[in-house]
């Protein structure tokens, strides 16, 4: 290599290089070294196991055993970090998430047909870092380690180009010295290496300690993150980085990390139709989308990628232009320098089509009723016995109110546990918009014993003679009155009116309790079951 870059992002010829200075490769940003003599140059040291980013570098020449990557589309996705990494936060606590980009419906169908599993960091020695996802629960991988590259595999392998390019190159690991993230409310994605950092914008950046003092850049501490390096957990501080003005110090700081500081940012802004953003992904429900391209530098060109190539978007306007894009095909939109044939620039958006922008999972109500022994109760069974302690416990994935009812009276209500459950009472679970369910305990082969064992006149006389002291009426006597009302006739009408008077005055003679319990049992009621 003739040229390398120094710590300030300046290109240095190998003749002018200083042996005591550190230099990096302009392509992969790895360290390079100086060779003097007849074959003087910058050179890479041989690397046994190269990362995908190292394999894209054209300046590795020692042999072909490491499978150099030359495909422009592959280089594009690898330079953008493979699976995009997002710096998310809740208050001052931050975490890193690698969100899997959307693939085509065709690829998704194939993954489901073969029951594919996505394995992330499968070679890690630490169990918590190894994750296995199905297609249904695939969302993001939590990155908790500082590592050069995190592998991603698909088993069984599905040979679709968008799966390979968007997922299977893996995740470029966390680099505290280089990484810069976009700043947004819910968490910004990592800026691609060699992409533009714009004056007037805010970004997020990590430091082990306090940030340096840079003229033109201000830093504000907004939180911290815990990442593991080897077996050691490290506290890393997160700062909001505001690029206030273009200065030589600011340029050296930004370009020394492998980015380009742009004084006037170029923009690509979605205009119509309305879309749904998910990081740098946009979902549209129409076949065509309009964007406003603001090209201040006049050096950048627009490109879009499909599954088989990269194509230029021709914009005749020099500074401002409306660009129309077909949405179908899961396109990636790229802003790249005019003569950049390696497509190392940032993927600005991934554009996807969805017939509906509102995604809601169908809510299927589930109501689970258990007894005190944590056994589920099936009210479809015949001869179901009352629960232990006459208590039941209710859980549901939707709001509800449960009541124990006697005719039109509510005896008890709760949204978790119901007591005093008994025969001849109704259990009602009101789930509002999802409807009301009513259950009841019924005796198996219950037969009315009214005419077999009871002498109504004699029972009335026994109760009539009972006097003070008295106790308050409880649910059992409401049930007794209900059972009598179901079989009212000339013989028991006096008994019914006597008990009704006691209940209304809330005064049950203690001496009448034994007789009333006997009547209750003979009518089919259950005491202390």
Short mmCIF file of C-alpha atoms in Angstrom, two decimals:
data_model
loop_
_atom_site.label_atom_id
_atom_site.label_comp_id
_atom_site.label_asym_id
_atom_site.label_seq_id
_atom_site.Cartn_x
_atom_site.Cartn_y
_atom_site.Cartn_z
CA UNK A 1 0.00 0.00 0.00
CA UNK A 2 1.31 3.43 -0.93
CA UNK A 3 -0.90 5.42 1.43
CA UNK A 4 -2.28 4.95 4.94
CA UNK A 5 -4.11 7.30 7.32
CA UNK A 6 -2.75 8.66 10.57
CA UNK A 7 -4.64 9.20 13.85
CA UNK A 8 -6.08 12.48 12.50
CA UNK A 9 -7.45 10.95 9.30
CA UNK A 10 -4.73 12.43 7.07
CA UNK A 11 -3.40 10.37 4.13
CA UNK A 12 0.35 9.73 4.47
CA UNK A 13 2.67 8.26 1.81
CA UNK A 14 4.92 5.48 3.08
CA UNK A 15 8.02 7.53 2.22
CA UNK A 16 6.84 10.27 4.63
CA UNK A 17 5.71 7.86 7.34
CA UNK A 18 7.27 7.91 10.81
CA UNK A 19 8.16 4.57 12.43
CA UNK A 20 6.94 5.81 15.82
CA UNK A 21 3.47 6.77 14.51
CA UNK A 22 0.42 4.51 14.25
CA UNK A 23 -1.21 4.19 10.81
CA UNK A 24 -4.40 2.54 9.59
CA UNK A 25 -5.56 1.01 6.33
CA UNK A 26 -7.85 3.40 4.39
CA UNK A 27 -10.14 0.49 3.44
CA UNK A 28 -10.64 -1.66 6.57
CA UNK A 29 -9.20 0.79 9.17
CA UNK A 30 -6.99 -1.98 10.63
CA UNK A 31 -3.44 -1.22 11.78
CA UNK A 32 -0.78 -1.29 9.04
CA UNK A 33 2.99 -1.30 9.31
CA UNK A 34 5.90 0.26 7.38
CA UNK A 35 8.27 -1.75 5.21
CA UNK A 36 11.54 -0.06 4.21
CA UNK A 37 14.00 -1.00 1.48
CA UNK A 38 13.52 -2.22 -2.08
CA UNK A 39 9.81 -3.08 -1.66
CA UNK A 40 8.96 -0.13 0.60
CA UNK A 41 5.24 0.20 1.41
CA UNK A 42 2.58 -0.04 4.10
CA UNK A 43 1.45 -3.61 4.75
CA UNK A 44 -0.99 -5.69 6.80
CA UNK A 45 0.23 -8.39 9.11
CA UNK A 46 -1.14 -11.83 8.16
CA UNK A 47 -4.31 -12.66 10.14
CA UNK A 48 -5.33 -16.28 10.72
CA UNK A 49 -9.10 -15.79 11.18
CA UNK A 50 -10.26 -12.66 9.44
CA UNK A 51 -13.54 -10.95 10.19
CA UNK A 52 -15.89 -10.27 7.24
CA UNK A 53 -14.77 -6.61 7.31
CA UNK A 54 -11.12 -7.63 6.98
CA UNK A 55 -12.02 -9.97 4.11
CA UNK A 56 -13.44 -7.02 2.12
CA UNK A 57 -10.11 -5.17 2.18
CA UNK A 58 -8.32 -5.29 -1.24
CA UNK A 59 -4.93 -4.86 0.45
CA UNK A 60 -4.63 -8.41 1.86
CA UNK A 61 -2.54 -10.34 -0.65
CA UNK A 62 -0.80 -13.21 1.15
CA UNK A 63 -3.04 -16.05 -0.17
CA UNK A 64 -6.59 -16.93 -1.17
CA UNK A 65 -7.41 -19.26 1.73
CA UNK A 66 -9.37 -16.57 3.57
CA UNK A 67 -11.94 -16.08 0.76
CA UNK A 68 -11.64 -12.40 -0.04
CA UNK A 69 -15.02 -10.69 -0.50
CA UNK A 70 -15.34 -8.71 -3.74
CA UNK A 71 -19.09 -8.50 -4.28
CA UNK A 72 -20.24 -4.86 -3.98
CA UNK A 73 -23.53 -5.74 -2.26
CA UNK A 74 -21.77 -7.87 0.34
CA UNK A 75 -19.21 -5.13 0.95
CA UNK A 76 -22.03 -2.60 1.40
CA UNK A 77 -23.82 -4.58 4.12
CA UNK A 78 -20.59 -5.61 5.87
CA UNK A 79 -19.31 -2.03 5.99
CA UNK A 80 -22.62 -1.02 7.58
CA UNK A 81 -21.91 -3.47 10.36
CA UNK A 82 -23.89 -6.50 9.23
CA UNK A 83 -26.99 -6.64 11.41
CA UNK A 84 -27.53 -2.98 12.49
CA UNK A 85 -26.53 -2.18 16.06
CA UNK A 86 -28.73 0.21 18.08
CA UNK A 87 -27.80 2.10 21.24
CA UNK A 88 -31.04 2.19 23.27
CA UNK A 89 -31.78 3.59 26.68
CA UNK A 90 -34.30 3.77 29.47
CA UNK A 91 -33.36 6.89 31.41
CA UNK A 92 -29.62 6.79 32.01
CA UNK A 93 -29.26 3.01 31.59
CA UNK A 94 -28.20 2.02 28.08
CA UNK A 95 -28.03 -1.26 26.22
CA UNK A 96 -26.94 -2.38 22.76
CA UNK A 97 -29.35 -4.30 20.55
CA UNK A 98 -28.64 -5.85 17.15
CA UNK A 99 -32.03 -5.67 15.38
CA UNK A 100 -32.55 -8.16 12.55
CA UNK A 101 -33.57 -6.29 9.36
CA UNK A 102 -36.73 -7.27 7.48
CA UNK A 103 -36.25 -9.88 4.74
CA UNK A 104 -38.59 -10.62 1.83
CA UNK A 105 -41.85 -12.54 2.25
CA UNK A 106 -40.41 -15.28 0.04
CA UNK A 107 -37.38 -15.72 2.33
CA UNK A 108 -39.55 -15.61 5.43
CA UNK A 109 -41.82 -18.32 4.02
CA UNK A 110 -38.85 -20.59 3.31
CA UNK A 111 -37.50 -20.11 6.83
CA UNK A 112 -40.86 -21.11 8.31
CA UNK A 113 -41.27 -24.11 5.99
CA UNK A 114 -38.00 -25.70 7.15
CA UNK A 115 -38.43 -24.62 10.79
CA UNK A 116 -35.15 -22.71 10.65
CA UNK A 117 -33.34 -21.64 13.80
CA UNK A 118 -31.09 -18.56 13.94
CA UNK A 119 -27.99 -19.12 16.10
CA UNK A 120 -26.14 -16.06 17.38
CA UNK A 121 -22.64 -16.20 18.90
CA UNK A 122 -22.90 -20.01 18.99
CA UNK A 123 -19.15 -20.46 19.60
CA UNK A 124 -19.08 -18.36 22.77
CA UNK A 125 -17.85 -20.06 25.93
CA UNK A 126 -20.40 -18.15 28.02
CA UNK A 127 -23.92 -19.56 27.89
CA UNK A 128 -25.73 -16.22 28.33
CA UNK A 129 -24.11 -14.92 25.10
CA UNK A 130 -25.36 -17.88 23.02
CA UNK A 131 -28.87 -17.33 21.67
CA UNK A 132 -31.15 -19.47 19.50
CA UNK A 133 -34.18 -17.84 17.86
CA UNK A 134 -37.06 -19.17 15.80
CA UNK A 135 -38.44 -17.03 12.97
CA UNK A 136 -41.50 -16.20 15.11
CA UNK A 137 -39.52 -14.77 18.06
CA UNK A 138 -36.70 -13.17 16.06
CA UNK A 139 -36.41 -9.50 17.01
CA UNK A 140 -33.04 -8.45 18.38
CA UNK A 141 -29.91 -9.85 19.99
CA UNK A 142 -28.68 -8.07 23.16
CA UNK A 143 -24.98 -7.28 22.76
CA UNK A 144 -23.19 -7.38 26.12
CA UNK A 145 -19.62 -8.08 25.06
CA UNK A 146 -16.72 -6.23 23.44
CA UNK A 147 -15.67 -8.51 20.58
CA UNK A 148 -14.37 -8.04 17.02
CA UNK A 149 -17.25 -9.86 15.33
CA UNK A 150 -20.33 -11.85 16.43
CA UNK A 151 -21.27 -14.78 14.18
CA UNK A 152 -24.83 -15.56 13.05
CA UNK A 153 -25.87 -18.92 11.53
CA UNK A 154 -29.06 -20.39 10.09
CA UNK A 155 -29.85 -24.09 10.62
CA UNK A 156 -30.85 -25.59 8.32
CA UNK A 157 -29.30 -23.13 5.91
CA UNK A 158 -31.72 -21.28 3.61
CA UNK A 159 -30.00 -20.12 0.42
CA UNK A 160 -31.66 -16.75 -0.11
CA UNK A 161 -29.48 -13.75 -0.95
CA UNK A 162 -31.23 -11.26 1.35
CA UNK A 163 -30.93 -13.63 4.34
CA UNK A 164 -27.23 -14.05 3.68
CA UNK A 165 -26.54 -10.34 3.21
CA UNK A 166 -28.81 -8.92 5.90
CA UNK A 167 -28.33 -11.57 8.62
CA UNK A 168 -25.59 -14.13 8.04
CA UNK A 169 -22.62 -11.77 7.79
CA UNK A 170 -23.19 -11.39 11.53
CA UNK A 171 -22.65 -8.34 13.71
CA UNK A 172 -19.61 -6.08 13.65
CA UNK A 173 -18.53 -5.99 17.27
CA UNK A 174 -18.42 -3.00 19.59
CA UNK A 175 -15.40 -0.74 19.12
CA UNK A 176 -15.27 1.94 21.81
CA UNK A 177 -12.54 3.85 19.95
CA UNK A 178 -14.44 4.09 16.63
CA UNK A 179 -18.19 3.68 17.05
CA UNK A 180 -20.53 6.65 16.64
CA UNK A 181 -24.33 6.32 16.83
CA UNK A 182 -27.15 8.42 15.51
CA UNK A 183 -29.15 10.14 18.24
CA UNK A 184 -32.90 9.63 18.55
CA UNK A 185 -35.56 9.30 21.23
CA UNK A 186 -35.77 5.50 21.18
CA UNK A 187 -32.17 4.68 20.33
CA UNK A 188 -29.97 5.50 17.35
CA UNK A 189 -28.32 3.00 15.01
CA UNK A 190 -24.57 2.90 14.50
CA UNK A 191 -23.12 5.07 11.75
CA UNK A 192 -21.40 3.09 8.99
CA UNK A 193 -17.63 3.45 8.79
CA UNK A 194 -16.51 6.16 6.34
CA UNK A 195 -19.99 7.69 6.32
CA UNK A 196 -20.54 11.42 6.82
CA UNK A 197 -20.84 13.04 10.25
CA UNK A 198 -22.67 16.33 9.77
CA UNK A 199 -22.08 19.67 11.42
CA UNK A 200 -25.16 20.85 13.31
CA UNK A 201 -26.32 17.37 14.30
CA UNK A 202 -26.15 15.34 17.52
CA UNK A 203 -24.72 11.86 17.87
CA UNK A 204 -24.00 9.42 20.67
CA UNK A 205 -20.54 8.17 21.48
CA UNK A 206 -18.82 6.05 24.17
CA UNK A 207 -15.78 6.72 26.33
CA UNK A 208 -14.05 4.71 29.02
CA UNK A 209 -13.33 7.96 30.83
CA UNK A 210 -14.02 11.64 30.20
CA UNK A 211 -14.13 12.82 26.56
CA UNK A 212 -11.35 15.01 25.14
CA UNK A 213 -11.72 18.76 24.70
CA UNK A 214 -12.35 19.41 21.00
CA UNK A 215 -12.90 22.87 19.56
CA UNK A 216 -16.20 22.77 17.65
CA UNK A 217 -17.60 19.72 19.49
CA UNK A 218 -19.39 19.60 22.85
CA UNK A 219 -20.06 16.48 24.93
CA UNK A 220 -22.79 15.90 27.52
CA UNK A 221 -22.90 12.84 29.75
CA UNK A 222 -26.30 11.13 29.40
CA UNK A 223 -25.74 7.72 30.99
CA UNK A 224 -23.66 4.57 31.10
CA UNK A 225 -23.55 1.01 29.83
CA UNK A 226 -22.00 -2.20 31.21
CA UNK A 227 -20.11 -4.32 28.68
CA UNK A 228 -17.95 -7.36 29.26
CA UNK A 229 -14.43 -7.66 27.88
CA UNK A 230 -13.16 -11.17 28.48
CA UNK A 231 -14.45 -11.98 31.96
CA UNK A 232 -14.37 -8.39 33.23
CA UNK A 233 -17.39 -6.10 33.28
CA UNK A 234 -16.55 -2.54 32.35
CA UNK A 235 -18.50 0.66 32.94
CA UNK A 236 -18.56 2.76 29.77
CA UNK A 237 -19.93 6.29 29.74
CA UNK A 238 -22.36 7.48 27.06
CA UNK A 239 -22.17 11.06 25.80
CA UNK A 240 -24.32 13.18 23.53
CA UNK A 241 -21.93 14.63 20.96
CA UNK A 242 -22.99 17.89 19.33
CA UNK A 243 -21.04 18.94 16.22
CA UNK A 244 -21.32 22.69 16.64
CA UNK A 245 -18.97 23.95 13.93
CA UNK A 246 -16.38 22.77 11.45
CA UNK A 247 -12.87 23.16 12.89
CA UNK A 248 -9.60 21.45 12.14
CA UNK A 249 -9.65 19.82 15.58
CA UNK A 250 -13.18 18.52 14.97
CA UNK A 251 -12.18 17.16 11.55
CA UNK A 252 -9.12 15.39 12.95
CA UNK A 253 -11.16 13.86 15.77
CA UNK A 254 -13.99 12.59 13.50
CA UNK A 255 -11.85 11.47 10.57
CA UNK A 256 -9.34 9.85 12.92
CA UNK A 257 -12.15 7.48 13.87
CA UNK A 258 -12.78 6.56 10.24
CA UNK A 259 -15.63 8.94 9.29
CA UNK A 260 -15.93 12.09 7.17
CA UNK A 261 -16.86 15.44 8.73
CA UNK A 262 -19.26 17.29 6.43
CA UNK A 263 -19.84 21.01 6.98
CA UNK A 264 -23.22 21.01 5.18
CA UNK A 265 -25.08 17.74 5.55
CA UNK A 266 -26.61 16.03 2.56
CA UNK A 267 -30.12 14.81 3.29
CA UNK A 268 -32.64 12.36 1.90
CA UNK A 269 -36.04 13.10 3.45
CA UNK A 270 -39.17 10.98 2.89
CA UNK A 271 -42.08 13.13 1.69
CA UNK A 272 -45.00 10.92 0.69
CA UNK A 273 -46.82 8.65 1.47
CA UNK A 274 -46.76 8.46 5.27
CA UNK A 275 -44.57 5.61 6.51
CA UNK A 276 -43.68 3.80 9.68
CA UNK A 277 -40.07 4.06 10.88
CA UNK A 278 -38.26 1.26 12.67
CA UNK A 279 -34.69 2.47 13.07
CA UNK A 280 -33.42 3.04 9.52
CA UNK A 281 -36.21 0.89 8.06
CA UNK A 282 -39.30 2.56 6.56
CA UNK A 283 -42.52 0.68 5.82
CA UNK A 284 -44.86 2.10 3.16
CA UNK A 285 -48.32 0.85 2.19
CA UNK A 286 -48.12 2.21 -1.36
CA UNK A 287 -46.04 1.07 -4.32
CA UNK A 288 -44.22 4.38 -4.86
CA UNK A 289 -42.53 6.78 -2.42
CA UNK A 290 -41.22 10.33 -2.92
CA UNK A 291 -38.05 11.68 -1.27
CA UNK A 292 -36.43 15.10 -1.15
CA UNK A 293 -32.72 14.90 -1.95
CA UNK A 294 -30.66 17.81 -0.59
CA UNK A 295 -27.14 17.63 -2.02
CA UNK A 296 -25.07 20.46 -0.54
CA UNK A 297 -21.64 18.99 -1.37
CA UNK A 298 -22.58 18.07 -4.97
CA UNK A 299 -20.26 15.08 -4.59
CA UNK A 300 -22.75 12.46 -3.52
CA UNK A 301 -24.90 10.29 -5.73
CA UNK A 302 -27.93 8.23 -4.83
CA UNK A 303 -28.09 4.49 -5.33
CA UNK A 304 -30.51 1.74 -4.43
CA UNK A 305 -29.81 -1.94 -3.99
CA UNK A 306 -31.99 -4.96 -4.70
CA UNK A 307 -31.25 -8.65 -4.20
CA UNK A 308 -29.07 -8.75 -7.33
CA UNK A 309 -27.29 -5.43 -7.70
CA UNK A 310 -26.73 -1.73 -7.02
CA UNK A 311 -28.21 0.89 -9.32
CA UNK A 312 -27.82 4.63 -9.56
CA UNK A 313 -30.81 6.93 -8.98
CA UNK A 314 -30.46 9.75 -11.49
CA UNK A 315 -31.21 13.19 -10.04
CA UNK A 316 -30.83 16.02 -12.54
CA UNK A 317 -31.06 18.78 -9.91
CA UNK A 318 -27.78 19.91 -8.41
CA UNK A 319 -28.92 20.97 -4.94
CA UNK A 320 -32.56 19.97 -4.43
CA UNK A 321 -34.53 17.27 -6.16
CA UNK A 322 -37.63 15.09 -5.76
CA UNK A 323 -36.74 11.43 -6.14
CA UNK A 324 -39.35 8.77 -6.86
CA UNK A 325 -38.70 5.15 -5.79
CA UNK A 326 -40.62 1.95 -6.33
CA UNK A 327 -41.19 0.42 -2.88
CA UNK A 328 -41.48 -3.25 -3.84
CA UNK A 329 -38.43 -5.47 -3.46
CA UNK A 330 -37.02 -4.53 -0.05
CA UNK A 331 -34.71 -1.82 -1.39
CA UNK A 332 -31.80 -0.25 0.43
CA UNK A 333 -31.11 3.42 -0.40
CA UNK A 334 -27.48 4.51 -0.34
CA UNK A 335 -25.77 7.88 -0.45
CA UNK A 336 -22.24 7.42 -1.79
CA UNK A 337 -19.42 9.55 -3.10
CA UNK A 338 -19.44 10.07 -6.85
CA UNK A 339 -16.37 7.96 -7.67
CA UNK A 340 -16.77 5.40 -4.91
CA UNK A 341 -16.99 2.06 -6.73
CA UNK A 342 -16.66 0.02 -3.51
CA UNK A 343 -19.90 1.28 -1.93
CA UNK A 344 -18.45 1.81 1.53
CA UNK A 345 -21.03 4.46 2.34
CA UNK A 346 -23.95 4.34 4.71
CA UNK A 347 -27.27 2.67 3.97
CA UNK A 348 -29.60 5.61 4.53
CA UNK A 349 -32.86 3.65 4.56
CA UNK A 350 -34.16 0.15 4.06
CA UNK A 351 -37.51 0.51 2.29
CA UNK A 352 -40.19 -2.16 2.71
CA UNK A 353 -43.75 -2.59 1.48
CA UNK A 354 -46.54 -3.64 3.81
CA UNK A 355 -50.22 -3.61 2.88
CA UNK A 356 -51.06 -2.37 6.37
CA UNK A 357 -48.88 -0.05 8.43
CA UNK A 358 -50.70 -1.02 11.61
CA UNK A 359 -49.44 -4.33 12.96
CA UNK A 360 -51.53 -5.78 15.74
CA UNK A 361 -51.50 -9.32 16.97
CA UNK A 362 -54.93 -10.87 17.39
CA UNK A 363 -55.68 -10.94 21.12
CA UNK A 364 -57.18 -14.28 22.11
CA UNK A 365 -58.71 -14.02 25.59
CA UNK A 366 -57.59 -16.67 28.07
CA UNK A 367 -59.30 -17.18 31.40
CA UNK A 368 -57.73 -19.75 33.74
CA UNK A 369 -59.59 -20.80 36.90
CA UNK A 370 -57.72 -22.79 39.56
CA UNK A 371 -58.35 -24.06 43.08
CA UNK A 372 -56.18 -23.73 46.21
CA UNK A 373 -54.06 -26.71 45.07
CA UNK A 374 -53.23 -24.86 41.81
CA UNK A 375 -55.31 -27.35 39.80
CA UNK A 376 -57.22 -25.97 36.83
CA UNK A 377 -61.01 -26.30 37.03
CA UNK A 378 -63.03 -27.53 34.05
CA UNK A 379 -66.66 -26.54 34.48
CA UNK A 380 -67.70 -28.89 31.66
CA UNK A 381 -67.20 -31.89 33.96
CA UNK A 382 -70.24 -33.55 35.52
CA UNK A 383 -70.61 -33.68 39.29
CA UNK A 384 -67.90 -31.13 39.89
CA UNK A 385 -67.12 -30.83 43.61
CA UNK A 386 -66.75 -27.53 45.35
CA UNK A 387 -63.16 -26.23 45.51
CA UNK A 388 -60.99 -26.57 48.58
CA UNK A 389 -61.79 -23.89 51.19
CA UNK A 390 -64.58 -22.78 48.80
CA UNK A 391 -62.04 -20.51 47.07
CA UNK A 392 -61.09 -20.17 43.42
CA UNK A 393 -58.31 -18.15 41.78
CA UNK A 394 -58.71 -16.49 38.39
CA UNK A 395 -56.05 -15.29 35.94
CA UNK A 396 -56.61 -13.75 32.53
CA UNK A 397 -54.67 -11.95 29.79
CA UNK A 398 -57.47 -9.36 29.56
CA UNK A 399 -59.11 -7.12 32.21
CA UNK A 400 -62.08 -8.71 33.97
CA UNK A 401 -64.29 -8.58 37.04
CA UNK A 402 -65.53 -11.81 38.64
CA UNK A 403 -68.54 -12.07 40.94
CA UNK A 404 -70.40 -14.74 42.90
CA UNK A 405 -74.10 -14.12 42.34
CA UNK A 406 -77.32 -15.26 43.93
CA UNK A 407 -80.08 -14.40 41.48
CA UNK A 408 -79.64 -10.64 41.01
CA UNK A 409 -77.54 -10.20 44.15
CA UNK A 410 -73.74 -10.02 44.15
CA UNK A 411 -72.41 -11.93 47.16
CA UNK A 412 -68.70 -11.24 46.50
CA UNK A 413 -66.50 -9.81 43.75
CA UNK A 414 -62.79 -9.78 42.90
CA UNK A 415 -60.29 -9.71 40.04
CA UNK A 416 -58.10 -12.44 41.49
CA UNK A 417 -59.68 -14.65 44.24
CA UNK A 418 -63.31 -15.49 45.01
CA UNK A 419 -64.47 -16.91 48.33
CA UNK A 420 -67.73 -18.51 49.51
CA UNK A 421 -68.20 -20.36 46.25
CA UNK A 422 -71.06 -22.83 46.59
CA UNK A 423 -73.81 -24.83 44.96
CA UNK A 424 -76.79 -22.94 43.54
CA UNK A 425 -74.64 -19.83 43.11
CA UNK A 426 -73.41 -18.43 39.80
CA UNK A 427 -69.81 -17.51 39.07
CA UNK A 428 -69.78 -14.65 36.55
CA UNK A 429 -66.60 -13.43 34.77
CA UNK A 430 -67.21 -10.13 32.98
CA UNK A 431 -64.49 -9.38 30.41
CA UNK A 432 -66.25 -6.29 29.03
CA UNK A 433 -65.80 -6.21 25.24
CA UNK A 434 -64.83 -9.89 25.22
CA UNK A 435 -68.14 -10.93 26.80
CA UNK A 436 -69.34 -12.49 30.06
CA UNK A 437 -69.01 -16.14 31.05
CA UNK A 438 -71.19 -17.72 33.71
CA UNK A 439 -70.31 -20.94 35.53
CA UNK A 440 -71.99 -22.83 38.38
CA UNK A 441 -71.38 -25.91 40.54
CA UNK A 442 -74.08 -28.55 40.18
CA UNK A 443 -74.60 -31.71 42.19
CA UNK A 444 -74.48 -34.94 40.23
CA UNK A 445 -77.83 -36.75 40.13
CA UNK A 446 -79.36 -34.29 42.60
CA UNK A 447 -82.91 -35.19 43.51
CA UNK A 448 -85.39 -32.99 45.31
CA UNK A 449 -86.01 -34.39 48.81
CA UNK A 450 -88.73 -31.96 49.78
CA UNK A 451 -91.61 -34.40 49.94
CA UNK A 452 -89.60 -37.34 51.33
CA UNK A 453 -88.08 -36.15 54.57
CA UNK A 454 -89.67 -32.87 55.58
CA UNK A 455 -92.81 -32.15 57.60
CA UNK A 456 -93.26 -28.47 56.85
CA UNK A 457 -95.72 -27.77 59.63
CA UNK A 458 -93.51 -29.45 62.22
CA UNK A 459 -90.41 -27.60 61.00
CA UNK A 460 -92.30 -24.32 61.17
CA UNK A 461 -93.35 -24.95 64.78
CA UNK A 462 -89.77 -25.84 65.77
CA UNK A 463 -88.43 -22.61 64.31
CA UNK A 464 -91.32 -20.51 65.59
CA UNK A 465 -90.47 -21.44 69.20
CA UNK A 466 -86.82 -20.34 68.81
CA UNK A 467 -85.92 -17.06 70.50
CA UNK A 468 -82.94 -14.87 71.43
CA UNK A 469 -79.98 -14.65 71.45
CA UNK A 470 -79.53 -14.04 67.69
CA UNK A 471 -76.74 -13.93 65.11
CA UNK A 472 -76.45 -12.06 61.81
CA UNK A 473 -77.67 -13.71 58.64
CA UNK A 474 -74.95 -15.07 56.33
CA UNK A 475 -74.88 -16.36 52.76
CA UNK A 476 -76.03 -19.83 53.79
CA UNK A 477 -79.45 -18.51 54.84
CA UNK A 478 -79.83 -16.52 51.64
CA UNK A 479 -79.27 -19.81 49.83
CA UNK A 480 -81.83 -21.55 52.07
CA UNK A 481 -84.41 -18.90 51.29
CA UNK A 482 -83.60 -19.30 47.57
CA UNK A 483 -84.08 -23.09 47.73
CA UNK A 484 -87.43 -22.66 49.51
CA UNK A 485 -88.55 -20.14 46.89
CA UNK A 486 -88.00 -22.72 44.14
CA UNK A 487 -90.59 -25.03 45.72
CA UNK A 488 -93.04 -22.68 47.36
CA UNK A 489 -96.51 -24.09 48.21
CA UNK A 490 -99.26 -23.88 50.82
CA UNK A 491 -97.40 -26.17 53.23
CA UNK A 492 -94.11 -24.31 53.42
CA UNK A 493 -95.24 -20.72 52.85
CA UNK A 494 -95.30 -19.99 56.60
CA UNK A 495 -91.79 -21.36 57.06
CA UNK A 496 -90.57 -19.25 54.11
CA UNK A 497 -92.09 -16.04 55.56
CA UNK A 498 -90.57 -16.70 59.01
CA UNK A 499 -87.06 -17.21 57.65
CA UNK A 500 -87.50 -14.21 55.31
CA UNK A 501 -88.38 -12.02 58.35
CA UNK A 502 -85.29 -13.19 60.26
CA UNK A 503 -83.04 -12.45 57.25
CA UNK A 504 -84.56 -9.01 56.68
CA UNK A 505 -84.08 -8.10 60.34
CA UNK A 506 -80.61 -9.70 60.23
CA UNK A 507 -81.45 -11.65 63.41
CA UNK A 508 -81.22 -15.45 63.27
CA UNK A 509 -81.99 -17.16 66.65
CA UNK A 510 -79.03 -19.27 67.72
CA UNK A 511 -81.39 -22.13 68.74
CA UNK A 512 -82.77 -22.21 65.16
CA UNK A 513 -79.42 -22.73 63.42
CA UNK A 514 -79.32 -26.52 63.81
CA UNK A 515 -82.86 -26.92 62.42
CA UNK A 516 -82.18 -24.54 59.52
CA UNK A 517 -78.97 -26.37 58.59
CA UNK A 518 -80.88 -29.66 58.46
CA UNK A 519 -83.49 -28.14 56.12
CA UNK A 520 -80.71 -26.61 54.03
CA UNK A 521 -79.01 -29.99 53.56
CA UNK A 522 -82.24 -31.79 52.72
CA UNK A 523 -82.94 -29.18 50.05
CA UNK A 524 -79.54 -29.86 48.44
CA UNK A 525 -77.38 -27.22 50.06
CA UNK A 526 -73.87 -28.04 51.24
CA UNK A 527 -72.44 -27.03 54.63
CA UNK A 528 -68.65 -26.86 55.25
CA UNK A 529 -67.72 -28.78 52.12
#
